[in-house]
CSV table of C-alpha atoms and ligand atoms in Angstrom, one decimal:
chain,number,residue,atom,x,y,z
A,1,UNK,CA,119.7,126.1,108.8
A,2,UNK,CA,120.1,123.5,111.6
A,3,UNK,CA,116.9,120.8,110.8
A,4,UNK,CA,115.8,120.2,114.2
A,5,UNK,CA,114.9,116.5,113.9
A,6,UNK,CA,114.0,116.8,117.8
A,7,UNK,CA,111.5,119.6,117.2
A,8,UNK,CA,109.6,117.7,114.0
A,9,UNK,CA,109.8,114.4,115.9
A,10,UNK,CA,107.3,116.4,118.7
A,11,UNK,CA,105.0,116.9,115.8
A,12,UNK,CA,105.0,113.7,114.9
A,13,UNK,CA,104.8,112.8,119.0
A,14,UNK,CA,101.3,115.0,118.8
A,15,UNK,CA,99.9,113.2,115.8
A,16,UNK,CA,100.4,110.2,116.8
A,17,UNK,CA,98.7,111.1,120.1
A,18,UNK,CA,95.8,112.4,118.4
A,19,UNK,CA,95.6,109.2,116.6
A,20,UNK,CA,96.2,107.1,120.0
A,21,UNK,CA,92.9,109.1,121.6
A,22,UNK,CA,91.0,108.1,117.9
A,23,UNK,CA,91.7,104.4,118.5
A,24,UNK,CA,90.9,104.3,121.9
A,25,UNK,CA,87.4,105.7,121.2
A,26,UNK,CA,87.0,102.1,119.6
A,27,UNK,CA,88.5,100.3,122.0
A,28,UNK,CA,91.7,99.3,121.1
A,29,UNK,CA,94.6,100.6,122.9
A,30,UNK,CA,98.1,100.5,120.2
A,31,UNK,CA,100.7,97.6,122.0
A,32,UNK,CA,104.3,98.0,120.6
A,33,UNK,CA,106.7,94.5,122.0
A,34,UNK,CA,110.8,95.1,121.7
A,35,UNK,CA,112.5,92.1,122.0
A,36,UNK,CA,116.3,92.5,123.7
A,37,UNK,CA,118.6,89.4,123.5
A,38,UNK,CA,121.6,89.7,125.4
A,39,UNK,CA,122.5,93.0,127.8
A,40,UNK,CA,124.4,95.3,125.1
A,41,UNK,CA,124.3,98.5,126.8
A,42,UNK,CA,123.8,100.8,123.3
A,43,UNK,CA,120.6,98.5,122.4
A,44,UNK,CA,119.5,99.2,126.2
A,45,UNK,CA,119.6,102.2,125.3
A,46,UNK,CA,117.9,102.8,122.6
A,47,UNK,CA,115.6,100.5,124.0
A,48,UNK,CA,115.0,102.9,127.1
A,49,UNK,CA,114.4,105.8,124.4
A,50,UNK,CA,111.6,103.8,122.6
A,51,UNK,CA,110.0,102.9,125.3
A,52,UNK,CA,109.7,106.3,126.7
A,53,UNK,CA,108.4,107.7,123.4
A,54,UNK,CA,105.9,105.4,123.6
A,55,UNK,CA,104.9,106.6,127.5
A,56,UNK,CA,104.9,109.8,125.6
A,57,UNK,CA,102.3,109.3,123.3
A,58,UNK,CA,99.9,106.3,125.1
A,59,UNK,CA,101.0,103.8,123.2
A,60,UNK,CA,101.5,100.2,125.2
A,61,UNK,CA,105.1,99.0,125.6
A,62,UNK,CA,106.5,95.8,126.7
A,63,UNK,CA,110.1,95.0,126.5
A,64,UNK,CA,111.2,91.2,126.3
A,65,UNK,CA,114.6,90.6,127.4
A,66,UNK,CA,116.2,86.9,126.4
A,67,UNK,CA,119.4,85.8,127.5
A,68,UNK,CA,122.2,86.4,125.9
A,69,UNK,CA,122.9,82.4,125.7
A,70,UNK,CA,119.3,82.7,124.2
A,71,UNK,CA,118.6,79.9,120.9
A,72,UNK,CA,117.2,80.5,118.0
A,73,UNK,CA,114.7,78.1,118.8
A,74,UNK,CA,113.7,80.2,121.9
A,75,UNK,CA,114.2,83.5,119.7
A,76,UNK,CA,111.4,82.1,117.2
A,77,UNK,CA,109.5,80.8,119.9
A,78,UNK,CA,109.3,84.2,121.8
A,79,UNK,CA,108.6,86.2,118.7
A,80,UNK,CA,105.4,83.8,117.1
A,81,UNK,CA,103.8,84.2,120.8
A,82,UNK,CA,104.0,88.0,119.9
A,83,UNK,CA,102.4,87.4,116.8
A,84,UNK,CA,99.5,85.2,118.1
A,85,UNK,CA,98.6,88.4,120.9
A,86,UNK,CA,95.8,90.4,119.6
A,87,UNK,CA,96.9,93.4,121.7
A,88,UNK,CA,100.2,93.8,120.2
A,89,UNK,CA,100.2,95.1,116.7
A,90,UNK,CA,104.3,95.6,116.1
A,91,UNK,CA,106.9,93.7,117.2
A,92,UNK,CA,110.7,95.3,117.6
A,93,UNK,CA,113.8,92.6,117.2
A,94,UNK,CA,117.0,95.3,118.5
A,95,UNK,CA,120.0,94.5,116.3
A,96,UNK,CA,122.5,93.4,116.4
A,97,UNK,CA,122.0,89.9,118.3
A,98,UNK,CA,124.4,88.3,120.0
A,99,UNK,CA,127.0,85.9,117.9
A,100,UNK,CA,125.7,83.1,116.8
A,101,UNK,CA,122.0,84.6,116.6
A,102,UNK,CA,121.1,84.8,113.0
A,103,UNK,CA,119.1,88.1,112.5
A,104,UNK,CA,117.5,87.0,109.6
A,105,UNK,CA,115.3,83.8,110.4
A,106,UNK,CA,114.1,85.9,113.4
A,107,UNK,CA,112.9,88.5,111.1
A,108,UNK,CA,111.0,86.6,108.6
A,109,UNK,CA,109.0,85.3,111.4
A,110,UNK,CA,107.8,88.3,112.6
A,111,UNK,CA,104.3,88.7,111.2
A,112,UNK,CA,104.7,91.5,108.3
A,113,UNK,CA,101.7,93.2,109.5
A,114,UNK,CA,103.3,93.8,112.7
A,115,UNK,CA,106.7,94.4,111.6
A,116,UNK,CA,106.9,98.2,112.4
A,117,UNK,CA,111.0,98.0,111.6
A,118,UNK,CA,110.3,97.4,108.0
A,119,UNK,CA,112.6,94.6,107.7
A,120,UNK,CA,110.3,91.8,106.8
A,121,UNK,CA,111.2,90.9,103.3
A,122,UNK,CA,107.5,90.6,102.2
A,123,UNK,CA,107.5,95.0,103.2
A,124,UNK,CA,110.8,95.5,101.8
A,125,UNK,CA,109.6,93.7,98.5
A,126,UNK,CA,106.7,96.2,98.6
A,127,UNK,CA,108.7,99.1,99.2
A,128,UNK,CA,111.0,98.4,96.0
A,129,UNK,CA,107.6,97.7,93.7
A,130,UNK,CA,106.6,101.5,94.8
A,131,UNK,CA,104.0,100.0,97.5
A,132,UNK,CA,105.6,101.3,100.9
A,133,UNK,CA,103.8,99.6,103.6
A,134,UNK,CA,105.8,99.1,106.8
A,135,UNK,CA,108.8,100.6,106.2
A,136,UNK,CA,112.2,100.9,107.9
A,137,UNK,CA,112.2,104.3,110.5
A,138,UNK,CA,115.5,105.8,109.4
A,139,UNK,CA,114.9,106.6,105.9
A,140,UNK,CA,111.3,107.5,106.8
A,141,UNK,CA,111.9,109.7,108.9
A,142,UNK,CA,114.2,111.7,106.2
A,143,UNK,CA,111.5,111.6,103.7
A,144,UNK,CA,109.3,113.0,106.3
A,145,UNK,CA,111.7,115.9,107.3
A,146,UNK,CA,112.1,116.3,103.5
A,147,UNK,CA,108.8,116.8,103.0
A,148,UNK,CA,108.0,119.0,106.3
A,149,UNK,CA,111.1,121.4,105.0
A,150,UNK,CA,109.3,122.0,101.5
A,151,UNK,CA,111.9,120.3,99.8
A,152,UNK,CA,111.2,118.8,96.1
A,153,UNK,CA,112.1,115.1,95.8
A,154,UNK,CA,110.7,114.7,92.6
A,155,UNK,CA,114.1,115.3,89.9
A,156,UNK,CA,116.3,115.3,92.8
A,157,UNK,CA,119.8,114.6,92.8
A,158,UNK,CA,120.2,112.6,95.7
A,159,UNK,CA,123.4,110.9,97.4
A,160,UNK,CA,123.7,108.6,99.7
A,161,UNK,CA,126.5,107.0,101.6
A,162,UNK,CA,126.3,103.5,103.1
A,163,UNK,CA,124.2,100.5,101.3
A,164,UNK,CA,123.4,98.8,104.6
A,165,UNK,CA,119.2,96.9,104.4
A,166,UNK,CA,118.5,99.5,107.4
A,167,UNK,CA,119.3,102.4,105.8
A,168,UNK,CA,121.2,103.0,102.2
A,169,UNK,CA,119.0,100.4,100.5
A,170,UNK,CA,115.4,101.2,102.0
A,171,UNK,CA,116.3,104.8,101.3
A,172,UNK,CA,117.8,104.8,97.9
A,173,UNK,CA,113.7,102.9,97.2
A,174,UNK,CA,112.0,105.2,98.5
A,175,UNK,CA,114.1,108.4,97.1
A,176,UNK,CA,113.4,106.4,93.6
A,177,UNK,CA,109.3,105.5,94.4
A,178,UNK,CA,109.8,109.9,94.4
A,179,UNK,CA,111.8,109.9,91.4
A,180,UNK,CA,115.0,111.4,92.8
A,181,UNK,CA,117.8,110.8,91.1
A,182,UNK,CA,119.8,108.1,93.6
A,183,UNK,CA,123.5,107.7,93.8
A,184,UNK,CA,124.2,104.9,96.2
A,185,UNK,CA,128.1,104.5,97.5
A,186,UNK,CA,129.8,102.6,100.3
A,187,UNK,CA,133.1,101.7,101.4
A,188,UNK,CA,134.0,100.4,97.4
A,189,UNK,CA,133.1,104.1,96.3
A,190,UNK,CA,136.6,104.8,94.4
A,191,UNK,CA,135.9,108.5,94.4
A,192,UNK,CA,133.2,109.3,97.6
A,193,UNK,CA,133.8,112.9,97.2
A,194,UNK,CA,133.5,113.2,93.0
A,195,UNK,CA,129.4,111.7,94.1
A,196,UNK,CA,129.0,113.4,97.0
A,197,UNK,CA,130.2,116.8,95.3
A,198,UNK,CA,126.7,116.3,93.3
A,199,UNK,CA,124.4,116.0,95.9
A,200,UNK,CA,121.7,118.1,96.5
A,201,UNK,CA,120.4,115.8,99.2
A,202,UNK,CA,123.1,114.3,101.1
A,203,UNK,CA,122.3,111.5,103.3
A,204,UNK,CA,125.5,109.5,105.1
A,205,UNK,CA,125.1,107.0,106.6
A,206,UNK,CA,128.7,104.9,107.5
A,207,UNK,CA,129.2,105.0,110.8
A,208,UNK,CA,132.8,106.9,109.9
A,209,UNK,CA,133.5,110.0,112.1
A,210,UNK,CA,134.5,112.8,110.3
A,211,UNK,CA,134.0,111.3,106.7
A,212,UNK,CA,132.4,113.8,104.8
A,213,UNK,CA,134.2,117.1,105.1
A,214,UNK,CA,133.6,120.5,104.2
A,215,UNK,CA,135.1,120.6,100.3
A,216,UNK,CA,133.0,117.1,99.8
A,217,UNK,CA,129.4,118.8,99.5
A,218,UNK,CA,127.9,121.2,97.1
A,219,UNK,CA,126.8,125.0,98.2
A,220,UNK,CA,123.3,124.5,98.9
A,221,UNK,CA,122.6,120.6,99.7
A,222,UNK,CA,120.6,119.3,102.1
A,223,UNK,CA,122.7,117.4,104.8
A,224,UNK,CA,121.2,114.3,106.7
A,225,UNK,CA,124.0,112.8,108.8
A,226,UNK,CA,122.9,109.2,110.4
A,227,UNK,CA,126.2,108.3,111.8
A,228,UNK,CA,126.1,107.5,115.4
A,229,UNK,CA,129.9,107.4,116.7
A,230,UNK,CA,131.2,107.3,120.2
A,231,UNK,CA,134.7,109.5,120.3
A,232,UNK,CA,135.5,109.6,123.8
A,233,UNK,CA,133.3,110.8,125.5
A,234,UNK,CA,130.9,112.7,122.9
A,235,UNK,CA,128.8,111.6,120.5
A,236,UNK,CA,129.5,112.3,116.6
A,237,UNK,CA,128.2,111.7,113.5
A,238,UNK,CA,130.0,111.0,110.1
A,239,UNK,CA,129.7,114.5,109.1
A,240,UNK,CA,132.5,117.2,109.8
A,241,UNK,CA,129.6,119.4,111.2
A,242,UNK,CA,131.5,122.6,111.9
A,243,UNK,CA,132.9,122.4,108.5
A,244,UNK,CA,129.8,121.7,106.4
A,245,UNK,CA,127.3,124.2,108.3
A,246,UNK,CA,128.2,127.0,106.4
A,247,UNK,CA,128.5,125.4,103.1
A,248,UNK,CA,125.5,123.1,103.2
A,249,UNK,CA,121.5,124.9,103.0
A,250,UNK,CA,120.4,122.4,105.7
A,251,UNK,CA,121.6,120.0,108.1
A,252,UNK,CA,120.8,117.7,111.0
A,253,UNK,CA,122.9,117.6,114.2
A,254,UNK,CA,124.1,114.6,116.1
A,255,UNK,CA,122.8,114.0,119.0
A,256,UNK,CA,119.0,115.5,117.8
A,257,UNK,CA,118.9,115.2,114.6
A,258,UNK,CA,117.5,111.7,112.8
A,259,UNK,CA,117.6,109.7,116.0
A,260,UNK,CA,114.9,111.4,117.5
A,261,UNK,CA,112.6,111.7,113.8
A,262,UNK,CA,114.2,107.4,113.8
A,263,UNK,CA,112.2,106.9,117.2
A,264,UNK,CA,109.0,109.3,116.3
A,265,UNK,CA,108.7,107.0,113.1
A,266,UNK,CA,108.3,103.7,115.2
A,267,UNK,CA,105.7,105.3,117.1
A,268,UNK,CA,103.8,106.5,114.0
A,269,UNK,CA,104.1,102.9,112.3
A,270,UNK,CA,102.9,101.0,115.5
A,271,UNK,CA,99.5,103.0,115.6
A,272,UNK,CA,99.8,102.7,111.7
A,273,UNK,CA,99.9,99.0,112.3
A,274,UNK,CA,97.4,99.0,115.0
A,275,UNK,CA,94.7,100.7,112.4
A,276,UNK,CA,95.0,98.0,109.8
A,277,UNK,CA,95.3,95.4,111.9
A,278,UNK,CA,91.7,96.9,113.3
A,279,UNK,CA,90.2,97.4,110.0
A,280,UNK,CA,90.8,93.7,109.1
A,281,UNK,CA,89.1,92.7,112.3
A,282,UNK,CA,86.4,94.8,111.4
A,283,UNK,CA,86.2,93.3,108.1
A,284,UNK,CA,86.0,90.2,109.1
A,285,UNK,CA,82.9,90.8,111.6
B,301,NAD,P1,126.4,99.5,108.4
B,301,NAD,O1,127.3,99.6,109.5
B,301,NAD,O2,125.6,98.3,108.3
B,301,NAD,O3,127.1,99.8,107.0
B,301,NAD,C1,127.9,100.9,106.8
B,301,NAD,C2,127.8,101.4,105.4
B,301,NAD,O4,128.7,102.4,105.2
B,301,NAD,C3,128.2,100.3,104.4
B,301,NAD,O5,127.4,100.4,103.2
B,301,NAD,C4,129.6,100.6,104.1
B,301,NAD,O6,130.0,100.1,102.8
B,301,NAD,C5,129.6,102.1,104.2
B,301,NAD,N1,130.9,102.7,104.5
B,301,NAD,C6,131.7,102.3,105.5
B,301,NAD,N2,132.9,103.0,105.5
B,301,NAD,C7,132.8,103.8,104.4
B,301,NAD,C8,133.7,104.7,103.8
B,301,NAD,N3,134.9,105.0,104.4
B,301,NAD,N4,133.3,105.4,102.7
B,301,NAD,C9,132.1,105.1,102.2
B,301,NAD,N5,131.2,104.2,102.7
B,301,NAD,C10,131.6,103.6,103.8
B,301,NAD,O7,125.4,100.8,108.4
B,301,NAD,P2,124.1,101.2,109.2
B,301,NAD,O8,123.6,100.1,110.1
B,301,NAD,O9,123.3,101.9,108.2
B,301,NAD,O10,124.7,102.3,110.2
B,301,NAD,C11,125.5,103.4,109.8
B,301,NAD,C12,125.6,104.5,110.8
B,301,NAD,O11,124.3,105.0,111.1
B,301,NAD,C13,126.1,103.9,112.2
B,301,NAD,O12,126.9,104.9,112.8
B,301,NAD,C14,124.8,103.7,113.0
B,301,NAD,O13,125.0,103.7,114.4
B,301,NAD,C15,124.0,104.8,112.5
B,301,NAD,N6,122.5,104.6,112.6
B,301,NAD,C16,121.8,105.6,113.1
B,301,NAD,C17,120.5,105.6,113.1
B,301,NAD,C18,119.7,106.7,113.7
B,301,NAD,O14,118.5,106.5,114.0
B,301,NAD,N7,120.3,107.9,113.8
B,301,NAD,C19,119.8,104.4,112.6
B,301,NAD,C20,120.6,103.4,112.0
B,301,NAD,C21,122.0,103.5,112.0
């Protein structure tokens, strides 16, 4: 079975639209801000395809672009007159920055409340005590396929290749917070396919084409290939896909796979965002 992440992300699209109309009944219209340093053409990119979600649904969108020769003073500066605007309740920094950009002071001063990445260390300390909050999209959006394909988390064995903060590590939380069963390897892995042969959820994400062949995954697993790679002129994932169709149960296709549920997840966070940032303001009245 292919798992259409571009069909489940339109579900998510129409839930989030619903929730868009239920917000704007009280006034408050959901503002997402994306913050572009430099002119890499991938982050335009991506940038383009979150923007247009967000058309998609009714959600506000405004994209800041810095120059590339952009400080960090001017970074921070940018990103705390995000936070002090009322009508924008999550705040996007595209990685990777330009040299010389540290990613990490930049993130910390995004208000958590509006960090809809998840990458705030205050939300990723959350996630790992079992309190998910904001969360990072990627993994989310696996979870939420997971769950929309009926498929148990709870007992689990789970596998996942890459420990990058974006994906490996949020993911390998939130599999445990379901008490999976979590194998975590990366490029020190002595013998990748001796884990990955135990997987019944396989999620790889290394950004290697063509890692993880056919004789590497068990009869049966669930197949979640992240890997976005450019080999001339298509686009692949780290997964040998021809090779592991017909052994896995389930798997996700590059392009249309866990981009598209990645992008729908932003959207569902930002109106997440925008609804608790409302219910504190109506607190406070
Ligand atoms: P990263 O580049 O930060 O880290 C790569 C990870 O893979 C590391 O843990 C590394 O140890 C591991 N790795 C590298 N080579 C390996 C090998 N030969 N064997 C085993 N492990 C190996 O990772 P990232 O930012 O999580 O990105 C990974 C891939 O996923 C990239 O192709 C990226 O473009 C893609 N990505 C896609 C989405 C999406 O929405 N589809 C989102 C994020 C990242």
């Amino acid at each position: 079975m292919l798992i259409e992440g571009k069909l489940l992300a339109l579900d998510v699209e129409a839930e989030t639209r619903k929730k868009v109309e239920r917000l704007a009944e009280q006034g408050v219209l959901p503002g997402l801000a994306t913050v572009l340093v430099g002119e890499n053409p991938a982050s335009q990119m991506y940038i383009r395809l979150k923007h247009s979600a967000c058309e998609r649904v009714g959600i506000h969108s405004e994209n800041v672009v810095l120059a590339e020769n952009t400080t960090e003073e001017q970074l921070i500066g940018k990103i705390l007159e995000l936070n002090a605007r009322p009508d924008i309740h999550g705040i996007l920094l595209q990685l990777p920055l330009p040299k010389g950009l540290s990613p990490k002071k930049a993130m910390m001063t995004i208000k958590p409340e509006k960090d809809v990445d998840g990458f705030h260390p205050e939300n990723m300390g959350s996630l790992l005590l079992g309190a998910e909050r904001l969360v990072p999209c990627t993994p989310l959006g696996i979870i939420y396929a997971l769950e929309r394909l009926g498929k148990k988390l709870e007992g689990a064995e789970v596998v996942i290749v890459g420990h990058s903060n974006v994906v490996g590590k949020p993911l390998a939380a939130m599999m445990l917070n379901r008490n999976a069963t979590v194998q975590v390897c990366h490029v020190f892995t002595k013998d990748l396919a001796k884990h990955t042969r135990d997987a019944e959820i396989l999620v790889v994400a290394a950004g290697v084409p063509g890692l993880i062949k056919g004789d590497m995954v068990k009869p049966g697993a669930f197949v979640f290939d992240v890997g976005i790679n450019r080999v001339g002129n298509k686009t692949v994932g780290d997964v040998d896909f021809e090779a592991v169709k017909d052994v896995a149960a389930a798997i996700t296709p590059v392009p249309g796979g866990v981009g598209p549920l990645t992008v729908s997840m932003l959207l569902r966070q930002t109106v997440q965002a925008a609804e608790s940032q409302q219910r504190k303001l109506e607190k406070r009245d």
